[in-house]
Amino acid sequence: MSEEQRPLRVGVLGAGPISQAAHFEACRKAKNAELYAICDVAQDLLARVVAIHAPEKSYRDYDAMLADHDVDAVIVAVADQFHVPMALKALMAGKHVLVEKPMGVTVEECEELRDAARASGLVVQVGTEKRFDEGIAFARNFIREEMGEMIALKAWYCDSTHRYTMTDALQPVIEESERARRPGGDPKSDLRRYYVLGHASHLLDTARFLGGEIEAVRTRLVEKFGAFCWFSEVEFADGSAGHLDLTIKVRMDWHEGFQVYGEHGSVIGKTYNPWYYKSSDVECFSEREGGRYHRPLGADGHFFRRQVEGFADSILDGAPMRGANAEDGLAAMRGMAAMARSVETGEAVRLAEAKASA
Ligand SMILES: NC(=O)c1ccc[n+]([C@@H]2O[C@H](COP(=O)([O-])OP(=O)(O)OC[C@H]3O[C@@H](n4cnc5c(N)ncnc54)[C@H](O)[C@@H]3O)[C@@H](O)[C@H]2O)c1
């Protein structure tokens, strides 16, 4: 942001847990954005978060927030099923959009949003904040610039049985309301879909961020003692072998990371539960440099603030998007749908042919 430029005025749709734990603070701390407006249908919840964060404006009606000419961009932080319709509305109103992950809940609606994003010329970014983890970003640069050709990538994302104990200790008190708007039915009635949408969206995005386009997956799901384990054999577009492990709930600490092997080096990464705001521990081994390891500190672990700053950089300065774009959001959705189809059929499923949902 240049000195004479004003910060990006952000309106956040949804005052639920993710906004309270991440987006409100991220917008307030961002060097080039401000928390200009908050919108939630639940009046009691809205009043409480407005008292804490003091945005310029507050709205119960999304259309009214979109009609506010001073809102430059919207963060869509509502339930997954509402992402695409609310993001489309924002684009229609000429607002840039940062939409929470997963970008949508079906391949078809994600295609619609991707097409609308293209046609609008506005910035549409998907909220897979791990791309703003300095360790992961360092690994990606090393893979692209130093490692040479890739031969294999493994990535894992294993949510822990102790997850809520950890996050409750780290997050602020989350305000709740009985008037909050949620989609009909119980999202947890189909746990497979619920977990894949919530978690595989991160795993697939990180795998693609590091390893490039995924062509096909063959997934096996094992369910035992209330735990779910999706093991996916992955074919990358460059012919590399891949393996993705999504396990919920692993009986140990949060376990997330990746290994990438290449012609002139390799990368090993350990990612922490995001609420610790600690960048991934990454070691990049360079054969070219006579056998040397590189290990970044990644001191700034506020992925959510960095995500908003990257979003604002793209809008205010036309900087290349560092986050996931609508094409990436669609690719992750295709990956989730392909995993689900493969579990059903036992066959490998090409992402280009993936339809419907997880
Ligand atoms: N990036 C991450 O790591 C991460 C972590 C957690 C959650 N999430 C995602 O964030 C999203 C939101 O999660 P949450 O737990 O905060 O959701 P939530 O459903 O608990 O809260 C959403 C809030 O939005 C409000 N709302 C919904 N539709 C509205 C409308 N049309 N107008 C005004 N207000 C409306 C509701 O009243 C509610 O208060 C989900 O998609 C989830 O997957 C992402």
mmCIF file of C-alpha atoms and ligand atoms in Angstrom:
data_model
loop_
_atom_site.group_PDB
_atom_site.id
_atom_site.type_symbol
_atom_site.label_atom_id
_atom_site.label_comp_id
_atom_site.label_asym_id
_atom_site.label_seq_id
_atom_site.Cartn_x
_atom_site.Cartn_y
_atom_site.Cartn_z
ATOM 1 C CA MET A 1 0.000 0.000 0.000
ATOM 2 C CA SER A 2 1.474 3.366 -0.964
ATOM 3 C CA GLU A 3 1.517 6.186 1.607
ATOM 4 C CA GLU A 4 -1.347 8.153 0.103
ATOM 5 C CA GLN A 5 -3.520 5.065 -0.306
ATOM 6 C CA ARG A 6 -6.280 4.400 2.190
ATOM 7 C CA PRO A 7 -6.656 0.934 3.667
ATOM 8 C CA LEU A 8 -9.058 -1.566 2.128
ATOM 9 C CA ARG A 9 -12.475 -1.235 3.769
ATOM 10 C CA VAL A 10 -13.619 -4.740 4.593
ATOM 11 C CA GLY A 11 -17.139 -5.835 5.488
ATOM 12 C CA VAL A 12 -17.277 -9.198 7.237
ATOM 13 C CA LEU A 13 -20.384 -11.314 6.643
ATOM 14 C CA GLY A 14 -20.938 -13.600 9.620
ATOM 15 C CA ALA A 15 -19.970 -13.021 13.240
ATOM 16 C CA GLY A 16 -19.568 -16.704 14.062
ATOM 17 C CA PRO A 17 -16.558 -18.471 15.612
ATOM 18 C CA ILE A 18 -14.159 -18.050 12.672
ATOM 19 C CA SER A 19 -14.770 -14.305 12.463
ATOM 20 C CA GLN A 20 -14.447 -13.879 16.222
ATOM 21 C CA ALA A 21 -11.300 -16.007 16.442
ATOM 22 C CA ALA A 22 -9.629 -14.806 13.250
ATOM 23 C CA HIS A 23 -11.147 -12.333 10.783
ATOM 24 C CA PHE A 24 -12.117 -9.414 13.028
ATOM 25 C CA GLU A 25 -8.691 -9.282 14.622
ATOM 26 C CA ALA A 26 -6.945 -9.939 11.294
ATOM 27 C CA CYS A 27 -8.682 -6.953 9.686
ATOM 28 C CA ARG A 28 -7.963 -4.732 12.666
ATOM 29 C CA LYS A 29 -4.267 -5.645 12.747
ATOM 30 C CA ALA A 30 -3.723 -5.586 8.987
ATOM 31 C CA LYS A 31 -1.383 -2.842 7.760
ATOM 32 C CA ASN A 32 -3.458 -2.189 4.635
ATOM 33 C CA ALA A 33 -7.051 -3.069 5.599
ATOM 34 C CA GLU A 34 -9.620 -2.049 8.162
ATOM 35 C CA LEU A 35 -12.615 -3.728 9.764
ATOM 36 C CA TYR A 36 -15.128 -1.314 8.295
ATOM 37 C CA ALA A 37 -18.379 -3.266 8.735
ATOM 38 C CA ILE A 38 -19.784 -6.390 10.338
ATOM 39 C CA CYS A 39 -22.995 -8.087 9.222
ATOM 40 C CA ASP A 40 -24.945 -10.773 11.045
ATOM 41 C CA VAL A 41 -28.665 -11.503 11.177
ATOM 42 C CA ALA A 42 -28.405 -12.343 14.874
ATOM 43 C CA GLN A 43 -28.945 -8.954 16.550
ATOM 44 C CA ASP A 44 -27.710 -10.058 19.999
ATOM 45 C CA LEU A 45 -24.502 -11.507 18.605
ATOM 46 C CA LEU A 46 -23.963 -8.503 16.371
ATOM 47 C CA ALA A 47 -24.321 -6.124 19.330
ATOM 48 C CA ARG A 48 -21.726 -8.041 21.340
ATOM 49 C CA VAL A 49 -19.088 -8.256 18.592
ATOM 50 C CA VAL A 50 -19.662 -4.614 17.634
ATOM 51 C CA ALA A 51 -19.069 -3.634 21.281
ATOM 52 C CA ILE A 52 -15.723 -5.449 21.169
ATOM 53 C CA HIS A 53 -14.445 -4.502 17.718
ATOM 54 C CA ALA A 54 -16.159 -1.149 17.055
ATOM 55 C CA PRO A 55 -16.438 -1.239 13.261
ATOM 56 C CA GLU A 56 -17.601 1.918 11.507
ATOM 57 C CA LYS A 57 -20.860 0.254 10.460
ATOM 58 C CA SER A 58 -22.913 -2.771 11.429
ATOM 59 C CA TYR A 59 -25.666 -4.459 9.471
ATOM 60 C CA ARG A 60 -28.223 -7.171 10.048
ATOM 61 C CA ASP A 61 -29.067 -7.226 6.355
ATOM 62 C CA TYR A 62 -26.401 -8.406 3.905
ATOM 63 C CA ASP A 63 -27.984 -6.535 0.976
ATOM 64 C CA ALA A 64 -27.734 -3.306 2.967
ATOM 65 C CA MET A 65 -24.029 -3.914 3.617
ATOM 66 C CA LEU A 66 -23.503 -4.623 -0.072
ATOM 67 C CA ALA A 67 -25.297 -1.377 -0.955
ATOM 68 C CA ASP A 68 -22.799 0.586 1.157
ATOM 69 C CA HIS A 69 -20.455 2.232 -1.359
ATOM 70 C CA ASP A 70 -17.691 2.483 1.202
ATOM 71 C CA VAL A 71 -17.398 -1.303 1.492
ATOM 72 C CA ASP A 72 -14.599 -2.336 -0.908
ATOM 73 C CA ALA A 73 -14.491 -6.030 -0.172
ATOM 74 C CA VAL A 74 -16.382 -8.707 1.714
ATOM 75 C CA ILE A 75 -15.169 -11.643 3.776
ATOM 76 C CA VAL A 76 -17.765 -14.402 3.469
ATOM 77 C CA ALA A 77 -17.566 -16.215 6.808
ATOM 78 C CA VAL A 78 -20.854 -18.105 7.001
ATOM 79 C CA ALA A 79 -21.713 -21.807 6.812
ATOM 80 C CA ASP A 80 -20.245 -23.696 3.831
ATOM 81 C CA GLN A 81 -23.626 -24.066 2.093
ATOM 82 C CA PHE A 82 -24.001 -20.265 1.937
ATOM 83 C CA HIS A 83 -20.524 -19.497 0.531
ATOM 84 C CA VAL A 84 -21.300 -19.505 -3.177
ATOM 85 C CA PRO A 85 -24.650 -17.653 -3.075
ATOM 86 C CA MET A 86 -23.244 -14.977 -0.748
ATOM 87 C CA ALA A 87 -20.026 -14.602 -2.764
ATOM 88 C CA LEU A 88 -22.039 -14.282 -5.999
ATOM 89 C CA LYS A 89 -24.145 -11.545 -4.434
ATOM 90 C CA ALA A 90 -21.011 -9.661 -3.432
ATOM 91 C CA LEU A 91 -19.619 -9.870 -6.966
ATOM 92 C CA MET A 92 -22.943 -8.623 -8.363
ATOM 93 C CA ALA A 93 -22.589 -5.633 -6.053
ATOM 94 C CA GLY A 94 -19.065 -4.988 -7.361
ATOM 95 C CA LYS A 95 -17.262 -6.088 -4.168
ATOM 96 C CA HIS A 96 -14.065 -8.125 -4.028
ATOM 97 C CA VAL A 97 -14.477 -11.374 -2.095
ATOM 98 C CA LEU A 98 -12.471 -13.424 0.368
ATOM 99 C CA VAL A 99 -14.593 -16.531 0.808
ATOM 100 C CA GLU A 100 -13.951 -19.046 3.569
ATOM 101 C CA LYS A 101 -12.934 -22.577 2.681
ATOM 102 C CA PRO A 102 -14.318 -24.838 1.253
ATOM 103 C CA MET A 103 -15.212 -22.462 -1.579
ATOM 104 C CA GLY A 104 -18.554 -24.246 -1.936
ATOM 105 C CA VAL A 105 -20.176 -27.605 -1.387
ATOM 106 C CA THR A 106 -20.542 -28.913 -4.958
ATOM 107 C CA VAL A 107 -18.327 -28.869 -8.034
ATOM 108 C CA GLU A 108 -21.107 -27.276 -10.069
ATOM 109 C CA GLU A 109 -21.642 -24.292 -7.778
ATOM 110 C CA CYS A 110 -17.876 -23.776 -7.508
ATOM 111 C CA GLU A 111 -17.727 -23.691 -11.309
ATOM 112 C CA GLU A 112 -20.423 -21.029 -11.262
ATOM 113 C CA LEU A 113 -18.429 -18.907 -8.808
ATOM 114 C CA ARG A 114 -15.194 -19.429 -10.768
ATOM 115 C CA ASP A 115 -16.972 -18.261 -13.946
ATOM 116 C CA ALA A 116 -18.510 -15.259 -12.178
ATOM 117 C CA ALA A 117 -15.118 -14.341 -10.699
ATOM 118 C CA ARG A 118 -13.520 -14.430 -14.155
ATOM 119 C CA ALA A 119 -16.281 -12.348 -15.719
ATOM 120 C CA SER A 120 -16.284 -9.759 -12.932
ATOM 121 C CA GLY A 121 -12.605 -8.851 -13.021
ATOM 122 C CA LEU A 122 -12.822 -8.597 -9.216
ATOM 123 C CA VAL A 123 -10.518 -10.378 -6.791
ATOM 124 C CA VAL A 124 -11.906 -13.645 -5.435
ATOM 125 C CA GLN A 125 -9.678 -15.364 -2.898
ATOM 126 C CA VAL A 126 -10.416 -18.539 -0.936
ATOM 127 C CA GLY A 127 -9.660 -18.652 2.785
ATOM 128 C CA THR A 128 -7.092 -21.433 2.861
ATOM 129 C CA GLU A 129 -4.843 -19.392 5.127
ATOM 130 C CA LYS A 130 -2.043 -21.975 5.191
ATOM 131 C CA ARG A 131 -0.710 -20.447 1.973
ATOM 132 C CA PHE A 132 0.235 -17.511 4.232
ATOM 133 C CA ASP A 133 2.212 -19.747 6.590
ATOM 134 C CA GLU A 134 5.770 -18.460 6.016
ATOM 135 C CA GLY A 135 7.212 -21.958 6.379
ATOM 136 C CA ILE A 136 4.891 -23.401 3.731
ATOM 137 C CA ALA A 137 5.503 -20.423 1.448
ATOM 138 C CA PHE A 138 9.288 -20.910 1.880
ATOM 139 C CA ALA A 139 8.888 -24.600 0.978
ATOM 140 C CA ARG A 140 6.954 -23.690 -2.151
ATOM 141 C CA ASN A 141 9.653 -21.243 -3.282
ATOM 142 C CA PHE A 142 12.364 -23.820 -2.674
ATOM 143 C CA ILE A 143 10.422 -26.455 -4.627
ATOM 144 C CA ARG A 144 9.904 -24.086 -7.540
ATOM 145 C CA GLU A 145 13.324 -22.474 -7.633
ATOM 146 C CA GLU A 146 15.838 -24.912 -6.165
ATOM 147 C CA MET A 147 14.545 -28.447 -5.942
ATOM 148 C CA GLY A 148 14.337 -29.249 -9.633
ATOM 149 C CA GLU A 149 11.938 -31.878 -10.871
ATOM 150 C CA MET A 150 9.636 -33.429 -8.272
ATOM 151 C CA ILE A 151 9.304 -37.192 -7.964
ATOM 152 C CA ALA A 152 6.975 -37.567 -4.983
ATOM 153 C CA LEU A 153 4.909 -35.692 -2.399
ATOM 154 C CA LYS A 154 3.308 -36.955 0.772
ATOM 155 C CA ALA A 155 1.064 -34.762 2.894
ATOM 156 C CA TRP A 156 -0.953 -35.494 5.988
ATOM 157 C CA TYR A 157 -3.621 -33.688 7.994
ATOM 158 C CA CYS A 158 -4.672 -35.507 11.131
ATOM 159 C CA ASP A 159 -7.077 -33.767 13.476
ATOM 160 C CA SER A 160 -6.594 -34.760 17.084
ATOM 161 C CA THR A 161 -8.976 -36.053 19.725
ATOM 162 C CA HIS A 162 -7.580 -33.244 21.909
ATOM 163 C CA ARG A 163 -8.216 -30.524 19.360
ATOM 164 C CA TYR A 164 -10.928 -28.651 21.250
ATOM 165 C CA THR A 165 -8.951 -28.713 24.487
ATOM 166 C CA MET A 166 -6.165 -26.952 22.620
ATOM 167 C CA THR A 167 -8.265 -24.473 20.684
ATOM 168 C CA ASP A 168 -10.399 -23.575 23.706
ATOM 169 C CA ALA A 169 -7.207 -22.666 25.528
ATOM 170 C CA LEU A 170 -6.008 -20.471 22.666
ATOM 171 C CA GLN A 171 -9.041 -18.735 21.208
ATOM 172 C CA PRO A 172 -10.941 -15.799 22.721
ATOM 173 C CA VAL A 173 -14.296 -16.477 24.395
ATOM 174 C CA ILE A 174 -16.632 -17.195 21.493
ATOM 175 C CA GLU A 175 -19.966 -15.369 21.694
ATOM 176 C CA GLU A 176 -22.965 -17.401 20.549
ATOM 177 C CA SER A 177 -26.557 -16.736 19.564
ATOM 178 C CA GLU A 178 -29.619 -18.898 19.180
ATOM 179 C CA ARG A 179 -30.631 -16.561 16.373
ATOM 180 C CA ALA A 180 -27.601 -17.371 14.220
ATOM 181 C CA ARG A 181 -28.550 -18.396 10.681
ATOM 182 C CA ARG A 182 -27.463 -21.889 9.754
ATOM 183 C CA PRO A 183 -28.429 -24.198 6.891
ATOM 184 C CA GLY A 184 -31.313 -26.583 7.558
ATOM 185 C CA GLY A 185 -30.563 -30.034 8.936
ATOM 186 C CA ASP A 186 -27.621 -31.188 10.990
ATOM 187 C CA PRO A 187 -24.323 -30.849 9.068
ATOM 188 C CA LYS A 188 -22.832 -33.535 11.313
ATOM 189 C CA SER A 189 -25.493 -36.079 10.257
ATOM 190 C CA ASP A 190 -23.084 -37.060 7.459
ATOM 191 C CA LEU A 191 -19.728 -37.052 9.222
ATOM 192 C CA ARG A 192 -17.750 -38.218 6.184
ATOM 193 C CA ARG A 193 -18.888 -35.227 4.166
ATOM 194 C CA TYR A 194 -18.550 -32.865 7.127
ATOM 195 C CA TYR A 195 -14.927 -33.861 7.773
ATOM 196 C CA VAL A 196 -13.902 -33.905 4.130
ATOM 197 C CA LEU A 197 -15.358 -30.446 3.437
ATOM 198 C CA GLY A 198 -13.826 -29.018 6.591
ATOM 199 C CA HIS A 199 -10.381 -30.594 6.446
ATOM 200 C CA ALA A 200 -9.609 -32.104 3.027
ATOM 201 C CA SER A 201 -10.102 -28.594 1.639
ATOM 202 C CA HIS A 202 -6.901 -27.594 3.507
ATOM 203 C CA LEU A 203 -5.014 -30.816 2.723
ATOM 204 C CA LEU A 204 -5.736 -30.707 -1.011
ATOM 205 C CA ASP A 205 -4.926 -27.014 -1.235
ATOM 206 C CA THR A 206 -1.566 -27.437 0.504
ATOM 207 C CA ALA A 207 -0.737 -30.451 -1.695
ATOM 208 C CA ARG A 208 -1.524 -28.467 -4.852
ATOM 209 C CA PHE A 209 0.254 -25.345 -3.552
ATOM 210 C CA LEU A 210 3.448 -27.377 -3.119
ATOM 211 C CA GLY A 211 3.151 -30.101 -5.747
ATOM 212 C CA GLY A 212 1.090 -28.544 -8.524
ATOM 213 C CA GLU A 213 -1.993 -29.824 -10.296
ATOM 214 C CA ILE A 214 -3.514 -33.144 -9.210
ATOM 215 C CA GLU A 215 -4.793 -35.351 -12.041
ATOM 216 C CA ALA A 216 -6.426 -38.218 -10.177
ATOM 217 C CA VAL A 217 -6.968 -39.794 -6.775
ATOM 218 C CA ARG A 218 -7.707 -43.314 -5.607
ATOM 219 C CA THR A 219 -8.987 -43.172 -2.042
ATOM 220 C CA ARG A 220 -9.602 -45.822 0.568
ATOM 221 C CA LEU A 221 -11.630 -44.957 3.676
ATOM 222 C CA VAL A 222 -11.385 -46.966 6.873
ATOM 223 C CA GLU A 223 -13.683 -46.218 9.822
ATOM 224 C CA LYS A 224 -12.981 -47.698 13.245
ATOM 225 C CA PHE A 225 -13.673 -46.676 16.853
ATOM 226 C CA GLY A 226 -15.163 -43.363 15.751
ATOM 227 C CA ALA A 227 -12.053 -42.467 13.729
ATOM 228 C CA PHE A 228 -11.946 -41.926 9.977
ATOM 229 C CA CYS A 229 -8.901 -42.501 7.800
ATOM 230 C CA TRP A 230 -8.832 -41.505 4.129
ATOM 231 C CA PHE A 231 -5.663 -42.657 2.360
ATOM 232 C CA SER A 232 -5.424 -41.282 -1.159
ATOM 233 C CA GLU A 233 -2.997 -42.378 -3.818
ATOM 234 C CA VAL A 234 -2.439 -39.271 -5.927
ATOM 235 C CA GLU A 235 -1.316 -38.787 -9.489
ATOM 236 C CA PHE A 236 0.199 -35.350 -10.071
ATOM 237 C CA ALA A 237 0.012 -33.719 -13.478
ATOM 238 C CA ASP A 238 3.832 -33.891 -13.813
ATOM 239 C CA GLY A 239 3.727 -37.667 -13.281
ATOM 240 C CA SER A 240 4.936 -37.532 -9.670
ATOM 241 C CA ALA A 241 3.604 -39.974 -7.122
ATOM 242 C CA GLY A 242 1.596 -38.643 -4.204
ATOM 243 C CA HIS A 243 -0.010 -39.804 -1.003
ATOM 244 C CA LEU A 244 -2.500 -37.821 1.049
ATOM 245 C CA ASP A 245 -3.509 -38.885 4.550
ATOM 246 C CA LEU A 246 -6.610 -37.347 6.099
ATOM 247 C CA THR A 247 -7.214 -38.880 9.509
ATOM 248 C CA ILE A 248 -9.878 -37.669 11.930
ATOM 249 C CA LYS A 249 -9.451 -38.170 14.909
ATOM 250 C CA VAL A 250 -5.949 -39.323 15.480
ATOM 251 C CA ARG A 251 -5.125 -40.453 19.024
ATOM 252 C CA MET A 252 -2.236 -38.053 19.600
ATOM 253 C CA ASP A 253 -1.326 -34.415 19.058
ATOM 254 C CA TRP A 254 -2.462 -32.518 15.955
ATOM 255 C CA HIS A 255 -0.390 -34.063 13.166
ATOM 256 C CA GLU A 256 0.031 -32.180 9.925
ATOM 257 C CA GLY A 257 2.895 -31.908 7.483
ATOM 258 C CA PHE A 258 4.481 -32.864 4.197
ATOM 259 C CA GLN A 259 7.496 -34.406 2.505
ATOM 260 C CA VAL A 260 8.539 -33.577 -1.021
ATOM 261 C CA TYR A 261 11.352 -35.290 -2.904
ATOM 262 C CA GLY A 262 13.020 -33.734 -5.944
ATOM 263 C CA GLU A 263 16.009 -33.972 -8.231
ATOM 264 C CA HIS A 264 18.272 -31.557 -6.368
ATOM 265 C CA GLY A 265 16.748 -31.544 -2.930
ATOM 266 C CA SER A 266 13.931 -32.476 -0.598
ATOM 267 C CA VAL A 267 11.573 -30.726 1.778
ATOM 268 C CA ILE A 268 10.170 -31.809 5.110
ATOM 269 C CA GLY A 269 7.515 -29.759 6.906
ATOM 270 C CA LYS A 270 5.657 -29.931 10.201
ATOM 271 C CA THR A 271 2.574 -27.754 10.501
ATOM 272 C CA TYR A 272 1.037 -26.801 13.846
ATOM 273 C CA ASN A 273 -2.599 -26.451 14.840
ATOM 274 C CA PRO A 274 -3.363 -23.037 13.289
ATOM 275 C CA TRP A 275 -4.536 -21.462 16.539
ATOM 276 C CA TYR A 276 -0.977 -21.544 17.880
ATOM 277 C CA TYR A 277 -0.127 -18.985 15.177
ATOM 278 C CA LYS A 278 3.206 -20.674 14.693
ATOM 279 C CA SER A 279 4.671 -21.060 11.216
ATOM 280 C CA SER A 280 5.456 -24.558 10.005
ATOM 281 C CA ASP A 281 8.870 -26.022 10.804
ATOM 282 C CA VAL A 282 10.367 -26.560 7.379
ATOM 283 C CA GLU A 283 13.705 -28.018 6.359
ATOM 284 C CA CYS A 284 14.780 -27.783 2.733
ATOM 285 C CA PHE A 285 17.782 -29.835 1.775
ATOM 286 C CA SER A 286 19.764 -28.538 -1.204
ATOM 287 C CA GLU A 287 22.029 -30.997 -2.996
ATOM 288 C CA ARG A 288 23.249 -28.190 -5.270
ATOM 289 C CA GLU A 289 24.757 -26.325 -2.355
ATOM 290 C CA GLY A 290 26.934 -29.235 -1.440
ATOM 291 C CA GLY A 291 24.382 -30.775 0.883
ATOM 292 C CA ARG A 292 22.980 -27.946 3.003
ATOM 293 C CA TYR A 293 19.741 -27.582 4.969
ATOM 294 C CA HIS A 294 17.729 -24.346 4.993
ATOM 295 C CA ARG A 295 15.348 -23.739 7.889
ATOM 296 C CA PRO A 296 13.280 -20.504 8.030
ATOM 297 C CA LEU A 297 12.024 -19.119 11.351
ATOM 298 C CA GLY A 298 8.763 -17.697 10.009
ATOM 299 C CA ALA A 299 8.450 -15.313 12.957
ATOM 300 C CA ASP A 300 5.156 -13.869 11.789
ATOM 301 C CA GLY A 301 2.701 -16.707 12.274
ATOM 302 C CA HIS A 302 -0.526 -14.685 12.011
ATOM 303 C CA PHE A 303 -1.756 -16.458 8.884
ATOM 304 C CA PHE A 304 -5.178 -14.820 9.015
ATOM 305 C CA ARG A 305 -3.784 -11.282 9.198
ATOM 306 C CA ARG A 306 -1.260 -12.076 6.477
ATOM 307 C CA GLN A 307 -4.114 -13.500 4.393
ATOM 308 C CA VAL A 308 -6.119 -10.261 4.598
ATOM 309 C CA GLU A 309 -2.978 -8.256 3.822
ATOM 310 C CA GLY A 310 -2.310 -10.377 0.738
ATOM 311 C CA PHE A 311 -5.941 -9.963 -0.341
ATOM 312 C CA ALA A 312 -5.680 -6.173 0.107
ATOM 313 C CA ASP A 313 -2.342 -6.063 -1.772
ATOM 314 C CA SER A 314 -4.001 -7.739 -4.767
ATOM 315 C CA ILE A 315 -6.901 -5.275 -4.719
ATOM 316 C CA LEU A 316 -5.066 -2.047 -3.895
ATOM 317 C CA ASP A 317 -1.807 -2.598 -5.784
ATOM 318 C CA GLY A 318 -2.733 -5.319 -8.276
ATOM 319 C CA ALA A 319 -0.113 -7.567 -6.632
ATOM 320 C CA PRO A 320 -0.154 -11.205 -7.806
ATOM 321 C CA MET A 321 -2.508 -13.214 -5.627
ATOM 322 C CA ARG A 322 -0.595 -15.174 -2.998
ATOM 323 C CA GLY A 323 -3.687 -16.916 -1.691
ATOM 324 C CA ALA A 324 -5.877 -19.480 -3.388
ATOM 325 C CA ASN A 325 -7.985 -18.113 -6.242
ATOM 326 C CA ALA A 326 -11.365 -19.364 -7.433
ATOM 327 C CA GLU A 327 -9.659 -21.865 -9.762
ATOM 328 C CA ASP A 328 -7.808 -23.298 -6.749
ATOM 329 C CA GLY A 329 -11.039 -23.410 -4.740
ATOM 330 C CA LEU A 330 -12.719 -25.314 -7.568
ATOM 331 C CA ALA A 331 -9.763 -27.725 -7.874
ATOM 332 C CA ALA A 332 -9.978 -28.507 -4.133
ATOM 333 C CA MET A 333 -13.726 -29.129 -4.487
ATOM 334 C CA ARG A 334 -13.071 -31.449 -7.447
ATOM 335 C CA GLY A 335 -10.488 -33.256 -5.320
ATOM 336 C CA MET A 336 -12.980 -33.740 -2.475
ATOM 337 C CA ALA A 337 -15.682 -34.993 -4.863
ATOM 338 C CA ALA A 338 -13.152 -37.325 -6.515
ATOM 339 C CA MET A 339 -12.137 -38.729 -3.114
ATOM 340 C CA ALA A 340 -15.778 -39.447 -2.254
ATOM 341 C CA ARG A 341 -16.465 -41.097 -5.621
ATOM 342 C CA SER A 342 -13.304 -43.172 -5.358
ATOM 343 C CA VAL A 343 -14.295 -44.399 -1.883
ATOM 344 C CA GLU A 344 -17.591 -45.586 -3.408
ATOM 345 C CA THR A 345 -16.153 -47.256 -6.503
ATOM 346 C CA GLY A 346 -12.686 -48.329 -5.407
ATOM 347 C CA GLU A 347 -11.411 -46.869 -8.687
ATOM 348 C CA ALA A 348 -9.080 -43.946 -9.363
ATOM 349 C CA VAL A 349 -11.107 -40.836 -10.242
ATOM 350 C CA ARG A 350 -9.823 -38.048 -12.466
ATOM 351 C CA LEU A 351 -10.458 -34.610 -10.996
ATOM 352 C CA ALA A 352 -11.536 -33.281 -14.392
ATOM 353 C CA GLU A 353 -14.423 -35.778 -14.297
ATOM 354 C CA ALA A 354 -15.389 -35.198 -10.667
ATOM 355 C CA LYS A 355 -18.926 -34.011 -10.095
ATOM 356 C CA ALA A 356 -21.317 -33.153 -7.278
ATOM 357 C CA SER A 357 -19.967 -33.178 -3.738
ATOM 358 C CA ALA A 358 -17.784 -34.809 -1.126
HETATM 359 N N1 LIG B 1 -9.997 -21.238 7.477
HETATM 360 C C1 LIG B 1 -10.119 -22.011 8.535
HETATM 361 O O1 LIG B 1 -9.158 -22.582 9.002
HETATM 362 C C2 LIG B 1 -11.490 -22.164 9.128
HETATM 363 C C3 LIG B 1 -11.640 -22.568 10.472
HETATM 364 C C4 LIG B 1 -12.935 -22.673 10.977
HETATM 365 C C5 LIG B 1 -14.039 -22.422 10.177
HETATM 366 N N2 LIG B 1 -13.854 -22.065 8.868
HETATM 367 C C6 LIG B 1 -15.013 -21.819 7.967
HETATM 368 O O2 LIG B 1 -15.643 -20.594 8.311
HETATM 369 C C7 LIG B 1 -17.019 -20.637 7.943
HETATM 370 C C8 LIG B 1 -17.857 -20.078 9.064
HETATM 371 O O3 LIG B 1 -17.697 -20.864 10.214
HETATM 372 P P1 LIG B 1 -18.395 -20.460 11.593
HETATM 373 O O4 LIG B 1 -18.152 -21.613 12.520
HETATM 374 O O5 LIG B 1 -17.970 -19.107 12.015
HETATM 375 O O6 LIG B 1 -19.942 -20.448 11.109
HETATM 376 P P2 LIG B 1 -21.320 -20.233 11.907
HETATM 377 O O7 LIG B 1 -22.364 -20.813 11.011
HETATM 378 O O8 LIG B 1 -21.216 -20.684 13.317
HETATM 379 O O9 LIG B 1 -21.488 -18.622 11.968
HETATM 380 C C9 LIG B 1 -21.834 -17.881 10.841
HETATM 381 C C10 LIG B 1 -22.570 -16.609 11.239
HETATM 382 O O10 LIG B 1 -23.040 -15.986 10.027
HETATM 383 C C11 LIG B 1 -24.362 -15.513 10.201
HETATM 384 N N3 LIG B 1 -25.057 -15.527 8.915
HETATM 385 C C12 LIG B 1 -25.280 -16.595 8.109
HETATM 386 N N4 LIG B 1 -25.903 -16.223 6.982
HETATM 387 C C13 LIG B 1 -26.111 -14.881 7.084
HETATM 388 C C14 LIG B 1 -26.690 -13.905 6.227
HETATM 389 N N5 LIG B 1 -27.212 -14.239 5.027
HETATM 390 N N6 LIG B 1 -26.735 -12.622 6.637
HETATM 391 C C15 LIG B 1 -26.191 -12.260 7.839
HETATM 392 N N7 LIG B 1 -25.630 -13.142 8.684
HETATM 393 C C16 LIG B 1 -25.566 -14.433 8.311
HETATM 394 C C17 LIG B 1 -25.002 -16.447 11.194
HETATM 395 O O11 LIG B 1 -26.053 -15.830 11.881
HETATM 396 C C18 LIG B 1 -23.806 -16.830 12.105
HETATM 397 O O12 LIG B 1 -23.748 -15.997 13.228
HETATM 398 C C19 LIG B 1 -17.316 -22.093 7.583
HETATM 399 O O13 LIG B 1 -17.402 -22.221 6.190
HETATM 400 C C20 LIG B 1 -16.099 -22.865 8.070
HETATM 401 O O14 LIG B 1 -15.761 -23.969 7.244
HETATM 402 C C21 LIG B 1 -12.609 -21.924 8.359
#
